[in-house]
mmCIF file of N, CA and C in Angstrom:
data_model
loop_
_atom_site.group_PDB
_atom_site.id
_atom_site.type_symbol
_atom_site.label_atom_id
_atom_site.label_comp_id
_atom_site.label_asym_id
_atom_site.label_seq_id
_atom_site.Cartn_x
_atom_site.Cartn_y
_atom_site.Cartn_z
ATOM 1 N N THR E 6 17.357 -20.089 17.676
ATOM 2 C CA THR E 6 17.539 -18.885 18.478
ATOM 3 C C THR E 6 16.620 -17.671 17.982
ATOM 4 N N LYS E 7 16.029 -17.134 18.891
ATOM 5 C CA LYS E 7 15.091 -16.114 18.516
ATOM 6 C C LYS E 7 15.715 -14.727 17.910
ATOM 7 N N PRO E 8 15.106 -14.321 16.913
ATOM 8 C CA PRO E 8 15.862 -13.155 16.186
ATOM 9 C C PRO E 8 15.481 -11.983 16.950
ATOM 10 N N SER E 9 16.208 -10.927 16.676
ATOM 11 C CA SER E 9 16.022 -9.644 17.436
ATOM 12 C C SER E 9 14.734 -9.030 16.849
ATOM 13 N N ALA E 10 14.102 -8.085 17.534
ATOM 14 C CA ALA E 10 12.926 -7.313 17.035
ATOM 15 C C ALA E 10 13.451 -6.394 16.105
ATOM 16 N N PRO E 11 12.758 -6.140 15.082
ATOM 17 C CA PRO E 11 13.126 -4.808 14.255
ATOM 18 C C PRO E 11 12.692 -3.724 14.778
ATOM 19 N N ALA E 12 13.142 -2.577 14.356
ATOM 20 C CA ALA E 12 12.995 -1.202 14.833
ATOM 21 C C ALA E 12 12.135 -0.536 13.679
ATOM 22 N N VAL E 13 10.859 -0.230 13.781
ATOM 23 C CA VAL E 13 10.136 0.688 12.754
ATOM 24 C C VAL E 13 10.664 1.889 12.621
ATOM 25 N N SER E 14 11.205 2.297 11.576
ATOM 26 C CA SER E 14 11.738 3.543 11.256
ATOM 27 C C SER E 14 10.851 4.564 10.834
ATOM 28 N N SER E 15 9.896 4.267 9.963
ATOM 29 C CA SER E 15 8.944 5.252 9.464
ATOM 30 C C SER E 15 7.711 4.671 8.921
ATOM 31 N N LEU E 16 6.608 5.481 8.892
ATOM 32 C CA LEU E 16 5.319 5.057 8.231
ATOM 33 C C LEU E 16 5.065 6.344 7.553
ATOM 34 N N ASP E 17 4.377 5.999 6.325
ATOM 35 C CA ASP E 17 4.010 6.992 5.504
ATOM 36 C C ASP E 17 2.578 6.684 5.001
ATOM 37 N N SER E 18 1.587 7.470 4.991
ATOM 38 C CA SER E 18 0.277 7.157 4.596
ATOM 39 C C SER E 18 -0.150 7.924 3.433
ATOM 40 N N SER E 19 -0.853 7.362 2.623
ATOM 41 C CA SER E 19 -1.373 7.989 1.239
ATOM 42 C C SER E 19 -2.541 7.130 0.858
ATOM 43 N N ASP E 20 -3.594 7.686 0.080
ATOM 44 C CA ASP E 20 -4.662 6.994 -0.467
ATOM 45 C C ASP E 20 -5.092 5.798 0.170
ATOM 46 N N GLY E 21 -5.260 5.917 1.520
ATOM 47 C CA GLY E 21 -5.876 4.656 2.356
ATOM 48 C C GLY E 21 -4.839 3.584 2.570
ATOM 49 N N LYS E 22 -3.534 3.971 2.268
ATOM 50 C CA LYS E 22 -2.580 2.885 2.502
ATOM 51 C C LYS E 22 -1.441 3.382 3.475
ATOM 52 N N ILE E 23 -0.780 2.320 4.165
ATOM 53 C CA ILE E 23 0.343 2.825 5.012
ATOM 54 C C ILE E 23 1.607 1.942 4.482
ATOM 55 N N THR E 24 2.702 2.654 4.315
ATOM 56 C CA THR E 24 3.917 2.181 3.895
ATOM 57 C C THR E 24 4.785 2.098 5.311
ATOM 58 N N VAL E 25 5.306 0.974 5.654
ATOM 59 C CA VAL E 25 6.063 0.839 6.694
ATOM 60 C C VAL E 25 7.460 0.308 6.487
ATOM 61 N N LYS E 26 8.522 1.007 7.073
ATOM 62 C CA LYS E 26 9.785 0.655 6.734
ATOM 63 C C LYS E 26 10.520 0.314 8.294
ATOM 64 N N TRP E 27 11.458 -0.586 8.234
ATOM 65 C CA TRP E 27 12.099 -1.010 9.451
ATOM 66 C C TRP E 27 13.601 -1.272 9.103
ATOM 67 N N ASN E 28 14.414 -1.712 10.030
ATOM 68 C CA ASN E 28 15.742 -2.017 9.993
ATOM 69 C C ASN E 28 15.808 -3.486 9.622
ATOM 70 N N THR E 29 16.862 -3.983 8.871
ATOM 71 C CA THR E 29 17.062 -5.366 8.620
ATOM 72 C C THR E 29 17.495 -6.134 9.836
ATOM 73 N N VAL E 30 16.954 -7.301 10.035
ATOM 74 C CA VAL E 30 17.297 -8.050 11.227
ATOM 75 C C VAL E 30 18.282 -9.061 10.623
ATOM 76 N N SER E 31 19.381 -9.403 11.132
ATOM 77 C CA SER E 31 20.342 -10.306 10.708
ATOM 78 C C SER E 31 19.659 -11.801 10.866
ATOM 79 N N GLY E 32 19.875 -12.550 9.959
ATOM 80 C CA GLY E 32 19.342 -13.905 10.018
ATOM 81 C C GLY E 32 17.824 -13.994 9.868
ATOM 82 N N ALA E 33 17.056 -13.018 9.832
ATOM 83 C CA ALA E 33 15.570 -13.168 9.650
ATOM 84 C C ALA E 33 15.082 -13.639 8.322
ATOM 85 N N THR E 34 14.110 -14.569 8.285
ATOM 86 C CA THR E 34 13.639 -15.079 6.918
ATOM 87 C C THR E 34 12.724 -14.195 6.487
ATOM 88 N N GLY E 35 11.885 -13.436 7.269
ATOM 89 C CA GLY E 35 10.752 -12.516 6.770
ATOM 90 C C GLY E 35 10.330 -11.763 8.017
ATOM 91 N N TYR E 36 9.280 -11.053 7.766
ATOM 92 C CA TYR E 36 8.712 -10.016 8.885
ATOM 93 C C TYR E 36 7.179 -10.084 8.733
ATOM 94 N N VAL E 37 6.510 -9.900 9.832
ATOM 95 C CA VAL E 37 5.002 -9.894 10.041
ATOM 96 C C VAL E 37 4.615 -8.457 10.490
ATOM 97 N N ILE E 38 3.817 -7.733 9.851
ATOM 98 C CA ILE E 38 3.310 -6.380 10.205
ATOM 99 C C ILE E 38 2.022 -6.571 10.899
ATOM 100 N N TYR E 39 1.897 -5.961 11.984
ATOM 101 C CA TYR E 39 0.524 -5.932 12.757
ATOM 102 C C TYR E 39 0.094 -4.465 12.950
ATOM 103 N N TYR E 40 -1.347 -4.382 13.068
ATOM 104 C CA TYR E 40 -1.853 -3.058 13.068
ATOM 105 C C TYR E 40 -3.050 -3.086 14.350
ATOM 106 N N ALA E 41 -3.297 -2.020 14.753
ATOM 107 C CA ALA E 41 -4.378 -1.801 15.809
ATOM 108 C C ALA E 41 -4.922 -0.451 15.611
ATOM 109 N N THR E 42 -6.108 -0.249 16.221
ATOM 110 C CA THR E 42 -6.799 1.121 15.962
ATOM 111 C C THR E 42 -6.587 1.917 17.317
ATOM 112 N N SER E 43 -6.014 1.407 18.313
ATOM 113 C CA SER E 43 -5.432 2.054 19.501
ATOM 114 C C SER E 43 -4.188 1.401 19.877
ATOM 115 N N LYS E 44 -3.338 2.388 20.525
ATOM 116 C CA LYS E 44 -2.054 1.833 20.743
ATOM 117 C C LYS E 44 -2.022 0.668 21.758
ATOM 118 N N ASN E 45 -2.734 0.477 22.652
ATOM 119 C CA ASN E 45 -2.902 -0.715 23.592
ATOM 120 C C ASN E 45 -4.018 -1.675 23.118
ATOM 121 N N GLY E 46 -4.477 -1.574 21.933
ATOM 122 C CA GLY E 46 -5.638 -2.466 21.509
ATOM 123 C C GLY E 46 -5.123 -3.759 21.273
ATOM 124 N N SER E 47 -5.986 -4.494 20.492
ATOM 125 C CA SER E 47 -5.620 -5.761 20.108
ATOM 126 C C SER E 47 -5.132 -5.794 18.675
ATOM 127 N N TYR E 48 -3.856 -6.198 18.355
ATOM 128 C CA TYR E 48 -3.067 -6.263 17.171
ATOM 129 C C TYR E 48 -3.540 -7.253 16.293
ATOM 130 N N LYS E 49 -3.743 -6.970 14.899
ATOM 131 C CA LYS E 49 -4.189 -7.901 14.036
ATOM 132 C C LYS E 49 -3.109 -7.889 12.930
ATOM 133 N N LYS E 50 -2.924 -9.196 12.191
ATOM 134 C CA LYS E 50 -2.002 -9.195 11.242
ATOM 135 C C LYS E 50 -2.409 -8.375 9.838
ATOM 136 N N LEU E 51 -1.517 -7.479 9.542
ATOM 137 C CA LEU E 51 -1.683 -6.589 8.331
ATOM 138 C C LEU E 51 -1.088 -7.396 7.102
ATOM 139 N N GLY E 52 -0.022 -7.978 7.276
ATOM 140 C CA GLY E 52 0.621 -8.867 6.106
ATOM 141 C C GLY E 52 2.079 -9.328 6.557
ATOM 142 N N SER E 53 2.512 -9.711 5.532
ATOM 143 C CA SER E 53 4.035 -10.313 5.814
ATOM 144 C C SER E 53 4.748 -10.132 4.648
ATOM 145 N N THR E 54 6.231 -10.099 4.726
ATOM 146 C CA THR E 54 7.007 -9.775 3.540
ATOM 147 C C THR E 54 8.470 -10.404 3.983
ATOM 148 N N LYS E 55 9.320 -10.370 2.921
ATOM 149 C CA LYS E 55 10.625 -10.846 3.142
ATOM 150 C C LYS E 55 11.594 -9.581 2.861
ATOM 151 N N GLU E 56 10.854 -8.500 2.544
ATOM 152 C CA GLU E 56 11.597 -7.245 2.419
ATOM 153 C C GLU E 56 11.756 -6.525 3.750
ATOM 154 N N ARG E 57 12.306 -5.239 3.572
ATOM 155 C CA ARG E 57 12.283 -4.486 4.861
ATOM 156 C C ARG E 57 11.257 -3.322 4.698
ATOM 157 N N THR E 58 10.525 -3.287 3.780
ATOM 158 C CA THR E 58 9.251 -2.503 3.726
ATOM 159 C C THR E 58 8.099 -3.193 3.274
ATOM 160 N N PHE E 59 6.817 -2.563 3.686
ATOM 161 C CA PHE E 59 5.760 -3.390 3.491
ATOM 162 C C PHE E 59 4.735 -2.163 3.270
ATOM 163 N N THR E 60 3.694 -2.340 2.033
ATOM 164 C CA THR E 60 2.693 -1.378 1.906
ATOM 165 C C THR E 60 1.469 -2.232 2.018
ATOM 166 N N SER E 61 0.485 -1.529 2.915
ATOM 167 C CA SER E 61 -0.705 -2.223 3.054
ATOM 168 C C SER E 61 -1.650 -2.133 2.059
ATOM 169 N N LYS E 62 -2.738 -3.044 2.057
ATOM 170 C CA LYS E 62 -3.780 -2.826 1.229
ATOM 171 C C LYS E 62 -4.484 -1.907 1.756
ATOM 172 N N LYS E 63 -5.743 -1.447 1.157
ATOM 173 C CA LYS E 63 -6.487 -0.354 1.414
ATOM 174 C C LYS E 63 -7.015 -0.530 2.865
ATOM 175 N N LEU E 64 -7.039 0.520 3.620
ATOM 176 C CA LEU E 64 -7.596 0.660 4.952
ATOM 177 C C LEU E 64 -8.489 1.662 4.959
ATOM 178 N N SER E 65 -9.528 1.674 5.978
ATOM 179 C CA SER E 65 -10.403 2.604 6.303
ATOM 180 C C SER E 65 -9.976 3.878 6.543
ATOM 181 N N GLY E 66 -10.419 4.963 6.062
ATOM 182 C CA GLY E 66 -9.895 6.171 6.227
ATOM 183 C C GLY E 66 -10.424 6.845 7.401
ATOM 184 N N GLY E 67 -9.953 8.023 7.872
ATOM 185 C CA GLY E 67 -10.438 8.819 8.922
ATOM 186 C C GLY E 67 -9.878 8.368 10.349
ATOM 187 N N ARG E 68 -8.923 7.722 10.327
ATOM 188 C CA ARG E 68 -8.543 7.102 11.770
ATOM 189 C C ARG E 68 -7.136 6.893 11.778
ATOM 190 N N ASN E 69 -6.515 7.015 12.942
ATOM 191 C CA ASN E 69 -4.988 6.529 13.176
ATOM 192 C C ASN E 69 -4.969 5.094 13.315
ATOM 193 N N TYR E 70 -3.928 4.553 12.881
ATOM 194 C CA TYR E 70 -3.418 3.219 12.982
ATOM 195 C C TYR E 70 -1.985 3.091 13.560
ATOM 196 N N TYR E 71 -1.921 2.132 14.454
ATOM 197 C CA TYR E 71 -0.710 1.805 15.234
ATOM 198 C C TYR E 71 -0.116 0.556 14.641
ATOM 199 N N ILE E 72 1.044 0.793 14.361
ATOM 200 C CA ILE E 72 1.738 -0.420 13.483
ATOM 201 C C ILE E 72 3.023 -0.897 14.275
ATOM 202 N N ARG E 73 3.157 -2.108 14.332
ATOM 203 C CA ARG E 73 4.475 -2.853 14.915
ATOM 204 C C ARG E 73 4.663 -4.044 14.134
ATOM 205 N N ALA E 74 5.927 -4.524 14.145
ATOM 206 C CA ALA E 74 6.425 -5.664 13.247
ATOM 207 C C ALA E 74 7.080 -6.677 14.160
ATOM 208 N N LYS E 75 7.361 -7.804 13.722
ATOM 209 C CA LYS E 75 8.030 -8.913 14.207
ATOM 210 C C LYS E 75 9.000 -9.674 13.005
ATOM 211 N N ALA E 76 9.983 -9.938 13.486
ATOM 212 C CA ALA E 76 10.964 -10.743 12.501
ATOM 213 C C ALA E 76 10.772 -12.237 12.752
ATOM 214 N N TYR E 77 10.931 -13.074 11.914
ATOM 215 C CA TYR E 77 10.861 -14.412 12.147
ATOM 216 C C TYR E 77 11.928 -15.239 11.465
ATOM 217 N N ILE E 78 12.221 -16.272 11.810
ATOM 218 C CA ILE E 78 13.180 -17.304 11.336
ATOM 219 C C ILE E 78 12.449 -18.546 10.986
ATOM 220 N N LYS E 79 12.565 -19.099 9.791
ATOM 221 C CA LYS E 79 11.720 -20.309 9.350
ATOM 222 C C LYS E 79 12.566 -21.461 9.747
ATOM 223 N N THR E 80 12.157 -22.421 10.464
ATOM 224 C CA THR E 80 12.761 -23.636 10.948
ATOM 225 C C THR E 80 11.996 -24.937 10.586
ATOM 226 N N SER E 81 12.575 -26.113 10.580
ATOM 227 C CA SER E 81 11.701 -27.367 10.206
ATOM 228 C C SER E 81 10.618 -27.600 11.134
ATOM 229 N N ASP E 82 10.777 -26.975 12.396
ATOM 230 C CA ASP E 82 9.675 -27.121 13.324
ATOM 231 C C ASP E 82 8.622 -25.968 13.288
ATOM 232 N N GLY E 83 8.843 -25.032 12.338
ATOM 233 C CA GLY E 83 7.932 -23.877 12.372
ATOM 234 C C GLY E 83 8.708 -22.567 12.362
ATOM 235 N N ASN E 84 7.982 -21.602 12.550
ATOM 236 C CA ASN E 84 8.662 -20.173 12.540
ATOM 237 C C ASN E 84 8.956 -19.864 14.137
ATOM 238 N N ILE E 85 10.013 -19.028 14.262
ATOM 239 C CA ILE E 85 10.414 -18.619 15.537
ATOM 240 C C ILE E 85 10.429 -17.022 15.338
ATOM 241 N N TYR E 86 9.507 -16.434 16.316
ATOM 242 C CA TYR E 86 9.249 -14.981 16.087
ATOM 243 C C TYR E 86 10.016 -14.264 17.110
ATOM 244 N N SER E 87 10.451 -12.894 16.821
ATOM 245 C CA SER E 87 10.985 -12.069 17.896
ATOM 246 C C SER E 87 9.906 -11.371 18.556
ATOM 247 N N GLY E 88 10.427 -10.615 19.415
ATOM 248 C CA GLY E 88 9.478 -9.790 20.172
ATOM 249 C C GLY E 88 9.025 -8.640 19.323
ATOM 250 N N ALA E 89 8.003 -8.032 19.707
ATOM 251 C CA ALA E 89 7.499 -6.977 18.822
ATOM 252 C C ALA E 89 8.251 -5.667 18.805
ATOM 253 N N SER E 90 8.221 -5.004 17.685
ATOM 254 C CA SER E 90 9.033 -3.727 17.627
ATOM 255 C C SER E 90 8.437 -2.616 18.398
ATOM 256 N N ASN E 91 9.040 -1.569 18.258
ATOM 257 C CA ASN E 91 8.314 -0.278 18.705
ATOM 258 C C ASN E 91 7.093 0.053 17.860
ATOM 259 N N ILE E 92 6.304 0.898 18.457
ATOM 260 C CA ILE E 92 4.941 1.126 17.899
ATOM 261 C C ILE E 92 4.990 2.423 17.336
ATOM 262 N N LYS E 93 4.653 2.667 15.952
ATOM 263 C CA LYS E 93 4.409 4.004 15.255
ATOM 264 C C LYS E 93 3.084 4.080 14.905
ATOM 265 N N SER E 94 2.590 5.289 14.856
ATOM 266 C CA SER E 94 1.292 5.499 14.319
ATOM 267 C C SER E 94 1.221 6.524 13.112
ATOM 268 N N ALA E 95 0.181 6.274 12.331
ATOM 269 C CA ALA E 95 -0.104 6.971 11.172
ATOM 270 C C ALA E 95 -1.610 7.309 11.133
ATOM 271 N N TYR E 96 -1.839 8.558 10.461
ATOM 272 C CA TYR E 96 -3.207 8.885 10.165
ATOM 273 C C TYR E 96 -3.545 8.527 8.775
ATOM 274 N N VAL E 97 -4.606 7.851 8.291
ATOM 275 C CA VAL E 97 -5.024 7.503 7.176
ATOM 276 C C VAL E 97 -6.219 8.348 6.681
ATOM 277 N N LYS E 98 -6.143 9.193 5.708
ATOM 278 C CA LYS E 98 -7.226 10.104 5.306
ATOM 279 C C LYS E 98 -8.393 9.165 4.707
#
């Protein structure tokens, strides 16, 4: 069964990094965080975690980043991903 999409609750940016927080998805094995430099742009993987927060590695400053997340469940046949979360943006100095 496909997991529910997480809801990104907050983004905090400091020192070229973004910290993302979202709600816990029941039954999820982990989460994958994606970013883009425009809201409707091409999203790339920023990282993954089993926690409900994630802090990025260093990002280029002077721009907005758009962030969304997906939950996944690990199965013997591979991962089953949720739909994408809501999109939040943060400016990185």
